[in-house]
Structures are given as structure tokens and as C-alpha cells.
Short mmCIF file of C-alpha atoms and ligand atoms in Angstrom, two decimals:
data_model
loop_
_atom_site.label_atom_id
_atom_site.label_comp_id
_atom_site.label_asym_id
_atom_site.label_seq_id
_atom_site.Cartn_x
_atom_site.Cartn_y
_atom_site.Cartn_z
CA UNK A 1329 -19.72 -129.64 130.56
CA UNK A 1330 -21.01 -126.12 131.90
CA UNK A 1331 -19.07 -123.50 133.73
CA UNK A 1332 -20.01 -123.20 137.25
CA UNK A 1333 -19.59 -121.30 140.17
CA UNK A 1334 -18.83 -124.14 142.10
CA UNK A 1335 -15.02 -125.51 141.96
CA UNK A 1336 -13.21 -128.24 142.91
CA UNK A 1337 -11.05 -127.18 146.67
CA UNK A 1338 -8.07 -127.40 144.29
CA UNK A 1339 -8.79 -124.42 142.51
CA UNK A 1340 -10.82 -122.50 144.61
CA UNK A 1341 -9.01 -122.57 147.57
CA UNK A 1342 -5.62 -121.69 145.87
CA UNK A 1343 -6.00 -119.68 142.98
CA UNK A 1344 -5.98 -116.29 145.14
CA UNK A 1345 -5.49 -114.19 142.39
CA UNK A 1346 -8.70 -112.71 142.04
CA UNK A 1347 -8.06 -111.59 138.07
CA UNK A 1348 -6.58 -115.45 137.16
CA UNK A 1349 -9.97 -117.18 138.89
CA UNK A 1350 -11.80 -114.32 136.57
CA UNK A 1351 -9.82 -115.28 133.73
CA UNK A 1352 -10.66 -119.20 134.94
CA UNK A 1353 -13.90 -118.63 135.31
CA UNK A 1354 -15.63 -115.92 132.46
CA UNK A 1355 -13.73 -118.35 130.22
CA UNK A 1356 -15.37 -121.25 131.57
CA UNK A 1357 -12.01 -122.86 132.42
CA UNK A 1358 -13.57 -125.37 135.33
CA UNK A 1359 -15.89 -127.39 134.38
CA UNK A 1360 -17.47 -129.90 136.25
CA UNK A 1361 -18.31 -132.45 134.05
CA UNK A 1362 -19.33 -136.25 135.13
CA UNK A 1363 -16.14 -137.56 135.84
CA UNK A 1364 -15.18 -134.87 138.05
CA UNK A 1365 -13.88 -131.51 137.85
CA UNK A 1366 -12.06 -130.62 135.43
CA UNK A 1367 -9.01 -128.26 134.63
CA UNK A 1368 -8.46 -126.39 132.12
CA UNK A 1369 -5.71 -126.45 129.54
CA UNK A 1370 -3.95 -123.56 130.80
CA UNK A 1371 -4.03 -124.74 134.34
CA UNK A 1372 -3.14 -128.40 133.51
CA UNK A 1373 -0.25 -127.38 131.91
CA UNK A 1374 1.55 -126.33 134.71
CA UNK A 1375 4.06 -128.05 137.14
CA UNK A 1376 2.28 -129.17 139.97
CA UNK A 1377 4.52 -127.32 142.30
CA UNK A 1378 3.57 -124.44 140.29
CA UNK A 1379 -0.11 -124.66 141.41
CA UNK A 1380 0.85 -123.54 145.13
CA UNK A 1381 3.37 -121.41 144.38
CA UNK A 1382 5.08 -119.75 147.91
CA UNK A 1383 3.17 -116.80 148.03
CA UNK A 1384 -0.19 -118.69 148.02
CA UNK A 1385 -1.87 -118.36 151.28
CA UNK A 1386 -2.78 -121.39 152.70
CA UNK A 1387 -6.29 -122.95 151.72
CA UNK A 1388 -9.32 -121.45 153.76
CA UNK A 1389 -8.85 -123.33 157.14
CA UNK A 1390 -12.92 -123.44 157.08
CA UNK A 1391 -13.18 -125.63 154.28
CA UNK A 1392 -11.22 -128.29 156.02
CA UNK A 1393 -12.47 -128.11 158.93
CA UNK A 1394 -14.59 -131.39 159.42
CA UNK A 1395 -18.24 -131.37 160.89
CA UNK A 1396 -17.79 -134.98 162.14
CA UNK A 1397 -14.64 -136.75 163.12
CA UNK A 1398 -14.61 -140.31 164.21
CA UNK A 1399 -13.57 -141.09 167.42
CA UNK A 1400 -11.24 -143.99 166.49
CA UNK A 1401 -9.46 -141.55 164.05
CA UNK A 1402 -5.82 -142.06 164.44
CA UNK A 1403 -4.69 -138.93 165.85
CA UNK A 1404 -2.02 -137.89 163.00
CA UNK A 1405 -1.65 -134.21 163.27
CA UNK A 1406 -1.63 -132.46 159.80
CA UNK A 1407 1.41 -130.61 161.63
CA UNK A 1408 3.24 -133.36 163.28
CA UNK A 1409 4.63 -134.50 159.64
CA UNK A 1410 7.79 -134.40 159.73
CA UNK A 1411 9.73 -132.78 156.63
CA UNK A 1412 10.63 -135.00 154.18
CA UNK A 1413 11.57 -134.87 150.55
CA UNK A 1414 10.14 -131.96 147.88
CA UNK A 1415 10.65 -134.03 145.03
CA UNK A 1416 7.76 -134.34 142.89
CA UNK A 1417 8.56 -137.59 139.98
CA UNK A 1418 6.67 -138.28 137.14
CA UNK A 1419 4.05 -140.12 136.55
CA UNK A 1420 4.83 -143.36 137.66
CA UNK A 1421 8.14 -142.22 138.75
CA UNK A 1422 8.04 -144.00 142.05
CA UNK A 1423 11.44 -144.59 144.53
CA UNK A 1424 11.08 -142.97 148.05
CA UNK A 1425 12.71 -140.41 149.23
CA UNK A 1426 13.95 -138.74 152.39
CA UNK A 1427 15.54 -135.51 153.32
CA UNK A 1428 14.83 -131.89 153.85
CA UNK A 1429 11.11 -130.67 152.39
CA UNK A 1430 9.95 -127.54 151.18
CA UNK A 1431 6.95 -125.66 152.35
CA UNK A 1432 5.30 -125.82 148.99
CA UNK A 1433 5.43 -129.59 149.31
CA UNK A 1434 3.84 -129.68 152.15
CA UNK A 1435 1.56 -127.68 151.29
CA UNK A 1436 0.50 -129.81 148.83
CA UNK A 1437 0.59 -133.02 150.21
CA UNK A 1438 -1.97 -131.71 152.85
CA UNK A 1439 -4.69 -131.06 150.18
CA UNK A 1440 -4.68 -134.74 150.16
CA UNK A 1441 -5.67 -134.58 153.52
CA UNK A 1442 -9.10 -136.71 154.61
CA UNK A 1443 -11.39 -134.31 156.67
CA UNK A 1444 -12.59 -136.91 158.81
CA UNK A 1445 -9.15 -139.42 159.90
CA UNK A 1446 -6.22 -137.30 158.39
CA UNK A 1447 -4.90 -139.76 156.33
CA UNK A 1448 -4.15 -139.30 152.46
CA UNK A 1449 -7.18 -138.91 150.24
CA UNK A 1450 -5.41 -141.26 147.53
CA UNK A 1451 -6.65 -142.78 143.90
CA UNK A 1452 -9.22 -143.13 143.02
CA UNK A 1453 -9.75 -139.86 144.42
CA UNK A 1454 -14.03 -139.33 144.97
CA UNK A 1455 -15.45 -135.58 145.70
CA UNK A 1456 -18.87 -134.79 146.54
CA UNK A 1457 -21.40 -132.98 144.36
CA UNK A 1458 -19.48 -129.76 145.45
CA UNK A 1459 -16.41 -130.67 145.19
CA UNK A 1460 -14.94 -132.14 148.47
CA UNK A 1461 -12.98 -134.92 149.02
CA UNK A 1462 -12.79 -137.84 151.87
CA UNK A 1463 -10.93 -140.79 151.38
CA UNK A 1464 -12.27 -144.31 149.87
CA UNK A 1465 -12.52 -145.74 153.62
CA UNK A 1466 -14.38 -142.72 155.38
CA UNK A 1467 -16.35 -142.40 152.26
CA UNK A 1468 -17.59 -146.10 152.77
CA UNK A 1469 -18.78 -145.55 156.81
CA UNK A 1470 -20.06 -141.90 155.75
CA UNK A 1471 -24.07 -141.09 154.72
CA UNK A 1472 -23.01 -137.22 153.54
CA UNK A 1473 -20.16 -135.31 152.61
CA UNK A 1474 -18.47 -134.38 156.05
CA UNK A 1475 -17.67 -130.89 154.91
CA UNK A 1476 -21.04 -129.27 153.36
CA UNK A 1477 -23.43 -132.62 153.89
CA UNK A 1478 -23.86 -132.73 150.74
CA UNK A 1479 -24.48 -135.99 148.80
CA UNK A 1480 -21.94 -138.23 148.09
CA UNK A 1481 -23.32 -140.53 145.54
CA UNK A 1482 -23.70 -140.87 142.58
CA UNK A 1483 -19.59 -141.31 142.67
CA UNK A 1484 -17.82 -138.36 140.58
CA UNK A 1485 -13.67 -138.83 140.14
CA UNK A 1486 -11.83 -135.68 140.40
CA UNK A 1487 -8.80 -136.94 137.82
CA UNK A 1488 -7.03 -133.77 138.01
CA UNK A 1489 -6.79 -134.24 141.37
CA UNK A 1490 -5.53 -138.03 140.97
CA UNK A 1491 -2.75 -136.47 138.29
CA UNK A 1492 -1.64 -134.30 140.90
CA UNK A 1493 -1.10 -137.38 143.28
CA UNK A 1494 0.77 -139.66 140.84
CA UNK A 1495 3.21 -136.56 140.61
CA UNK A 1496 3.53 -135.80 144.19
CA UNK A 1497 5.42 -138.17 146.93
CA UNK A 1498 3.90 -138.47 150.15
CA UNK A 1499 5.33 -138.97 153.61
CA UNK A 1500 4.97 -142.53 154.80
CA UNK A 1501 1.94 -143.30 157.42
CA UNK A 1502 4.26 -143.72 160.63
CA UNK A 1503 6.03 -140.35 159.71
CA UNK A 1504 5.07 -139.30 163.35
CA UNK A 1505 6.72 -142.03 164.81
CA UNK A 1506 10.10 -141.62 162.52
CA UNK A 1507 10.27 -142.68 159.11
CA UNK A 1508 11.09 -140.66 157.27
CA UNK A 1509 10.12 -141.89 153.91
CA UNK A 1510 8.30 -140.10 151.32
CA UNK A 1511 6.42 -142.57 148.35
CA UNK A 1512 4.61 -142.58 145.40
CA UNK A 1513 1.23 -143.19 146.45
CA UNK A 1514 1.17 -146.65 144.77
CA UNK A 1515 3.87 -147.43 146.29
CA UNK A 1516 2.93 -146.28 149.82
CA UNK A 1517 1.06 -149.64 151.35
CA UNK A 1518 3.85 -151.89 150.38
CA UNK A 1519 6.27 -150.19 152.66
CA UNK A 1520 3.61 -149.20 155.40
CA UNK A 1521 3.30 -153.20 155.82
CA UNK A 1522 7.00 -153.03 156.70
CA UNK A 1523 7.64 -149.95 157.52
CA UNK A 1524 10.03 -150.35 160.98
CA UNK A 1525 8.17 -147.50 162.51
CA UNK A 1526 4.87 -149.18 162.24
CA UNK A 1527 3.52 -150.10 165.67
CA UNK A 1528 4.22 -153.32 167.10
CA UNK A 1529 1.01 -155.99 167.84
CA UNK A 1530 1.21 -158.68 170.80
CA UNK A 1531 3.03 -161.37 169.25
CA UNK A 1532 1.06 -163.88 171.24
CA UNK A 1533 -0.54 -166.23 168.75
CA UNK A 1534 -4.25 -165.76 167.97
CA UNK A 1535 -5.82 -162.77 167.33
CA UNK A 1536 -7.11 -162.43 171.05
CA UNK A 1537 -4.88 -159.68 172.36
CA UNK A 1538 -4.99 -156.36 170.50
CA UNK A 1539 -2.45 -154.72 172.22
CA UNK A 1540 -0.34 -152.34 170.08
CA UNK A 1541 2.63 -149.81 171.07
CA UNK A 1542 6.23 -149.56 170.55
CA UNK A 1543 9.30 -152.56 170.65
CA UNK A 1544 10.71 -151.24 173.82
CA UNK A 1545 6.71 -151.64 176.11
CA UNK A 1546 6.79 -155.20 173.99
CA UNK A 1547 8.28 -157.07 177.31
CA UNK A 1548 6.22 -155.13 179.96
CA UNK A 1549 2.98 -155.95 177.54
CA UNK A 1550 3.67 -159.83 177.72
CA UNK A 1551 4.76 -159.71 181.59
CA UNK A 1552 1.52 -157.89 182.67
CA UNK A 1553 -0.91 -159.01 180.14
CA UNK A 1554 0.15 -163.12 179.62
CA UNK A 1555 1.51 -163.70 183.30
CA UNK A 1556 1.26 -167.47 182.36
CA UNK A 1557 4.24 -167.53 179.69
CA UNK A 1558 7.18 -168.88 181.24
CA UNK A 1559 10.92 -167.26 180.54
CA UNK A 1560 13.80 -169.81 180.28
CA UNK A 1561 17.16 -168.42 180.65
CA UNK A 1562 20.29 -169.94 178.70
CA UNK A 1563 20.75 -169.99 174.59
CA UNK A 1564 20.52 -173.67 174.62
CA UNK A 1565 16.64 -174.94 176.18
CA UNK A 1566 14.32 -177.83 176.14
CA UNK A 1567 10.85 -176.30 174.88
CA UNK A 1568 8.54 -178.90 176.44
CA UNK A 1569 4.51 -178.68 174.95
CA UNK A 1570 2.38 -180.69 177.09
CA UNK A 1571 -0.52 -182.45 175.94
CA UNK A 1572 -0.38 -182.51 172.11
CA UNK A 1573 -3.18 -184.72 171.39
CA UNK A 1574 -5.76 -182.12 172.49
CA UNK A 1575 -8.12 -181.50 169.81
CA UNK A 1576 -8.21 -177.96 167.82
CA UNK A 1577 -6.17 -175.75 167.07
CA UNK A 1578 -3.71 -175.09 170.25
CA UNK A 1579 -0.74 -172.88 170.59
CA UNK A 1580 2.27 -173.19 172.96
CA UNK A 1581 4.42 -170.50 173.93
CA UNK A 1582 7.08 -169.49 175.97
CA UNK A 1583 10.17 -167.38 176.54
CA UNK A 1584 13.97 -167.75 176.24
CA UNK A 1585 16.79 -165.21 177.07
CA UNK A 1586 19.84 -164.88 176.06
CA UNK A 1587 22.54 -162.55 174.27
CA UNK A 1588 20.65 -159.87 175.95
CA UNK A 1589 17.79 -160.38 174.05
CA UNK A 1590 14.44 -162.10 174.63
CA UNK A 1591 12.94 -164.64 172.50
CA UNK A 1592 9.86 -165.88 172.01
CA UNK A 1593 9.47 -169.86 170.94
CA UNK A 1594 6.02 -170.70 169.20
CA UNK A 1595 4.46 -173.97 168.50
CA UNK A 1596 0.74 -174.25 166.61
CA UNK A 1597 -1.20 -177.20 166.32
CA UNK A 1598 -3.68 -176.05 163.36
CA UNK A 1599 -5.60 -177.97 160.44
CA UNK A 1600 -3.82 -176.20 157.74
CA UNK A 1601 -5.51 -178.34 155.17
CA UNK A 1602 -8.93 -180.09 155.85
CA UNK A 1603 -8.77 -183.43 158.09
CA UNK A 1604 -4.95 -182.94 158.62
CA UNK A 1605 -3.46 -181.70 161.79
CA UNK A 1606 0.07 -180.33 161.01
CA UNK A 1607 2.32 -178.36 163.70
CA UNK A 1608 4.26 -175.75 163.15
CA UNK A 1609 7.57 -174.44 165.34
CA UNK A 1610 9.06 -171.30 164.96
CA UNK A 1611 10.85 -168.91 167.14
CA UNK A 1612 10.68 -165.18 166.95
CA UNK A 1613 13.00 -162.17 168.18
CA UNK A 1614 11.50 -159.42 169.96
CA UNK A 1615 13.34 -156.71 168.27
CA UNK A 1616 13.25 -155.84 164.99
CA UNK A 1617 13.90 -157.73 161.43
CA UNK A 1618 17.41 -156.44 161.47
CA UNK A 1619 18.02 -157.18 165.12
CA UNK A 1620 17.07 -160.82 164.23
CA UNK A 1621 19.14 -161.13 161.46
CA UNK A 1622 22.01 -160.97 164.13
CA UNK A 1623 20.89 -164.59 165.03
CA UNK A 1624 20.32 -167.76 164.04
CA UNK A 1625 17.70 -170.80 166.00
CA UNK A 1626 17.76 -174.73 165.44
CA UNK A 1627 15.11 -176.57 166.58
CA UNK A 1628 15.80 -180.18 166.95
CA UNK A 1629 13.10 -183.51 167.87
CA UNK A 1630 15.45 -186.06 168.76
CA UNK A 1631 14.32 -189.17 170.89
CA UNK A 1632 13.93 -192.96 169.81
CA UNK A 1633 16.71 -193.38 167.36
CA UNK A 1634 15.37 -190.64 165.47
CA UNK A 1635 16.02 -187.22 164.60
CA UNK A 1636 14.28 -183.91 163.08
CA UNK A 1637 16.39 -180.81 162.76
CA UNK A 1638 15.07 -176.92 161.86
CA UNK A 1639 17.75 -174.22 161.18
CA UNK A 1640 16.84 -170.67 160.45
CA UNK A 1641 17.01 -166.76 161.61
CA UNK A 1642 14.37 -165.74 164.26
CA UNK A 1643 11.97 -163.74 162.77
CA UNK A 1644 10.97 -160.32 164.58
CA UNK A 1645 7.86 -160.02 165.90
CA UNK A 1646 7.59 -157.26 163.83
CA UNK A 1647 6.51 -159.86 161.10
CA UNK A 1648 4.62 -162.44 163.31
CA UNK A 1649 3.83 -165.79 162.69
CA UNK A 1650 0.99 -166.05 160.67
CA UNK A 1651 2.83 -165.77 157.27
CA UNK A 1652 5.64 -167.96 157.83
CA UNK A 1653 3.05 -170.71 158.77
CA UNK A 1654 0.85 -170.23 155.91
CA UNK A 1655 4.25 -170.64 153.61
CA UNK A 1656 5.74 -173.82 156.18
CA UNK A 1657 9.15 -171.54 157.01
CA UNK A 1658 9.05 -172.75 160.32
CA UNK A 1659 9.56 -176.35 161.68
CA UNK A 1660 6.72 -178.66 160.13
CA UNK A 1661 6.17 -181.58 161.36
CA UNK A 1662 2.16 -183.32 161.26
CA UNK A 1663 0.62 -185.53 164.13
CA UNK A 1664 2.40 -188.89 163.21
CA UNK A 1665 5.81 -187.75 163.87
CA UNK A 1666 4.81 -186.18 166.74
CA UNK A 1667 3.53 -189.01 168.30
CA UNK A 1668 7.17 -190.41 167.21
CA UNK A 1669 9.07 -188.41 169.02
CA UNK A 1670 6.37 -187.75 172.04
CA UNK A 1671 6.37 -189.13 175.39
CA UNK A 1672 2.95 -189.44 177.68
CA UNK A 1673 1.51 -187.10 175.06
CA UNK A 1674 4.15 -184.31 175.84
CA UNK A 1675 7.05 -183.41 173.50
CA UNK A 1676 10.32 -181.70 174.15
CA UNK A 1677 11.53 -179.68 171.37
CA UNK A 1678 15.37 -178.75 171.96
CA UNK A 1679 15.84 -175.23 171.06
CA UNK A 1680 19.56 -173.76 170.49
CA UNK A 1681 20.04 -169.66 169.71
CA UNK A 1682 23.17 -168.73 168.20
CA UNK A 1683 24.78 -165.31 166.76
CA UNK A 1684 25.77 -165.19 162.90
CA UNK A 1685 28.99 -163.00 163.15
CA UNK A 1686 28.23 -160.66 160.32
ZN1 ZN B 321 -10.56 -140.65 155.79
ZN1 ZN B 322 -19.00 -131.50 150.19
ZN1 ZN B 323 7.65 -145.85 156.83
ZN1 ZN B 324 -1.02 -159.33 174.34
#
């Protein structure tokens, strides 16, 4: 460890008081040693709140100003988050929060802030030679540090700066869109999977269409962009897939409406295990997971003296399909029952929506 008259942005930026970042400094207080830079005692000590406290100016704007920003950066504006929670937990603390924020907080959550895509800089938190940071994905498409072009390898950890996060909730990724959430940072991609503000993906099966935007341009999406899905009206429909023996994997998919609410009605043809063809029904709401809870589907084969029954809640779209087939909730049936219940190759499934009253 030497004193240097480098420092990490967490100190140099925000200890404003020329006579403390003396004190800090003649008495060799940050270090930089290989695992990162390194507080010292007196500063660790405090609160984290108590690093920023509200007569600190904010940090230079110049250090965070990035020299490169990639084009496909979501546009989250350091501004645009919305207030949310001040409460700083423990270590390990966890449980979200929401409510009126404080300055300070916010404050300190944007230190955190990547330089090159504006999300969270989270742990394990890597700085440059000098002391910048960029988050682990950036870091990984980047050749230099964005800020000074400095080198970013070999890897140093700034673990003060990874303290400070496991003490500091921070506002949920779709905060611009409405949530109003604020997590521990391990606790942060769990709910971003689910989060209901996260943007909505073509539920068309396959991973062909990339469309994304919100519930509500969902409809127009699948109008415009899949003219050749066909809308059934009534709760109670005959889902007819033609040609079932065709080799692959094949999808089927089409539309009911009903209750005011659209549905869409899925069925995949896939080789979920090696050398045996399985399919897979399921039908999804397009609204959200507590829209669809309002509901319930059955899907029925019936034909031949014989009959297969399926009774669950829609899922939203929200969710897709993918998971439910990889753990069978959905209608399973594989290739020899199909062919019992199929006629000329084509199969009719009967599909019935209902509403739960709650
Ligand atoms: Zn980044
Ligand atoms: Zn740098
Ligand atoms: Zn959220
Ligand atoms: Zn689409």
C-alpha cells in the first residue's frame, strides 16, 4: 500500500472539504492497494449516508461524462428516476422498498452509475488503474476505461465501493416506466425478471419477432406484424391445428376473445427429449399475471370414445411460454395420442375460457 495522489471517484469527487482530503491524504488515508482502493479507518467508519452529506456538491459532472456511449444503450436518464425509498439496510438487509426518497439517496445511488449504458455499476464492482468504474457488462465489450482510456486490466475490486452497495437500495431497472421499487442489489434481478413494468416481448412462439413495447401496443403489434393469426370470438372454441405430422418443431397459434379480453391459444410440436416428439397446449392472456389470474382455460381432446382434459389459469404473456413447456404446465400430450384423437392429420382441440369469481 502507498499513498497516492490518485483516488478512487468516491472520495475524490465528494470529499469537498479541502482540510478533510488534506487530513485524508498527508496521512496517507487512501491507499490504493491491489484489491482496489481502499478507505481509511476514519472514513469507513461512517454511515454511508454520511459520506454525501446534503451540503456536498454534486460529483464533478466531467468525471462522468463518458467519451464513448454505445448506441444500443438503453436510454435511462440518470434524472428520469423516479424517487423512491432513502432507506439504506444493512448488510444483507434486503426487502424492497417504495416511497418518498431523499436527495442524499439519490445522490448516492447515481455514483453507481455506468458511464457508458446508465445502468448500476453493481458487485463485483471493477475500477480502472485510476480509479473509474463501468459495469461488469460494458467492461466485457470495452478495450479502455471509457472515462480517462486508461487500462482496464489487470482487474482491481474497489470493496469499499461494493460495501457501500450492499448498504444502499437501488431503484428497480423499469423505474422509468413505473415501479417503483427500490432493492438490495442482490436482490435486484430476481424482481427485474418479473417486474410488471418490464417491457412486454411478442408472445408469438419462437424467437423470430423481437418486438418489444408496452401491454396496451401488444394487440396492434400482432394485427400488423402476424396478419396470418386468426381471432375467434366466443369463450367456448374449437382450436383446429392442421397438419400435425409435419416434421420439426412447428407451432400453431391463434386468437380467442372474450370477457373483453384477448387470448392467445398456443400449441408446439417440439422434441423435448431426443427421438421423442411431444406437444404441448397452453393458452396465454394478453394482460398481465394478475389480469390472468381473473380466469381460468380447459382444454379438452375428445373424439373416438376417448377423452383428454387440461384445466388451468392463462398465463400472461408477460411470462411466455417457454418456461411452462420446459416444466410440462401446459397440456402434454406426445405423437401417439395425437394421432388418437386426430382426423386426416388435423386435430381439434376444444378450448373453454371461464372467470374464477375471486
Ligand atoms: Zn455499463
Ligand atoms: Zn479510468
Ligand atoms: Zn420493478
Ligand atoms: Zn411479433
Amino acid at each position: 500500500m502507498r499513498p497516492t495522489s490518485h483516488t478512487a471517484d468516491v472520495v475524490c469527487n465528494d470529499v469537498k472539504n479541502e482540510e478533510k482530503k488534506k487530513f485524508l491524504y498527508t496521512r496517507g488515508g487512501i491507499c490504493q492497494g491491489k484489491s482496489g482502493w481502499v478507505l481509511c479507518p476514519l472514513q469507513t467508519q461512517l454511515e454511508p449516508l454520511a459520506l454525501f452529506p446534503p451540503s456536498a456538491s454534486r460529483p464533478d459532472s466531467e468525471h462522468r461524462t463518458p467519451l464513448a456511449a454505445s448506441p444500443s444503450s438503453p436510454a435511462r436518464c440518470s434524472s428520469a428516476v423516479p424517487a423512491a425509498a432513502a432507506v439504506i439496510s444493512g448488510p444483507g438487509g434486503g426487502g424492497g422498498g417504495a416511497g418518498p426518497v431523499s436527495p442524499q439517496h439519490h445522490e448516492l445511488t447515481s455514483l453507481f452509475e455506468c458511464p457508458v449504458c446508465f445502468d448500476y455499476v453493481l458487485p463485483p464492482i471493477l475500477q480502472c488503474q485510476a480509479g473509474h468504474l463501468v459495469c461488469n457488462q460494458c467492461r466485457q465489450k470495452l478495450s479502455c476505461c471509457p472515462t480517462c482510456r486508461g487500462a482496464l486490466t489487470p482487474s482491481i475490486r474497489n470493496l469499499a465501493m461494493e460495501k457501500v452497495a450492499s448498504a444502499v437500495l437501488f431503484p428497480c431497472k423499469y423505474a422509468t416506466t413505473g415501479c417503483s421499487l427500490t432493492l438490495h442489489h442482490t436482490e435486484k434481478p430476481e424482481h427485474e425478471d418479473i417486474c410488471e413494468y418490464r417491457p412486454y416481448s411478442c408472445p408469438c412462439p419462437g424467437a423470430s419477432c423481437k418486438w418489444q413495447g408496452s401491454l396496451e401496443a401488444v394487440m396492434s403489434h400482432l394485427m400488423h406484424a402476424h396478419k396470418s393469426i386468426t381471432t375467434l370470438q366466443g369463450e367456448d372454441i374449437v382450436f383446429l391445428a392442421t397438419d400435425i405430422n409435419l416434421p420439426g418443431a412447428v407451432d400453431w397459434v391463434m386468437m380467442q376473445s372474450c370477457f373483453g379480453h384477448h387470448f392467445m391459444l398456443v400449441l408446439e410440436k417440439q422434441e423435448k427429449y431426443e427421438g421423442h416428439q411431444q406437444f404441448f397446449a397452453i393458452v396465454l392472456l394478453i394482460g398481465t399475471r394478475k389480469q390472468a389470474e381473473n380466469f381460468a382455460y380447459r382444454l379438452e381432446l375428445n373424439g373416438n370414445r376417448r377423452r383428454l382434459t387440461w384445466e388451468a389459469t392463462p398465463r400472461s404473456i408477460h411470462d411466455g411460454v417457454a418456461a411452462a413447456i420446459m416444466n410440462s404446465d401446459c397440456l402434454v400430450f406426445d405423437t401417439a395420442i395425437a394421432h388418437l384423437f386426430a382426423d386426416n392429420g388435423n386435430l381439434g382441440i376444444n378450448v373453454t375460457i371461464s372467470t374464477c369469481c375471486p
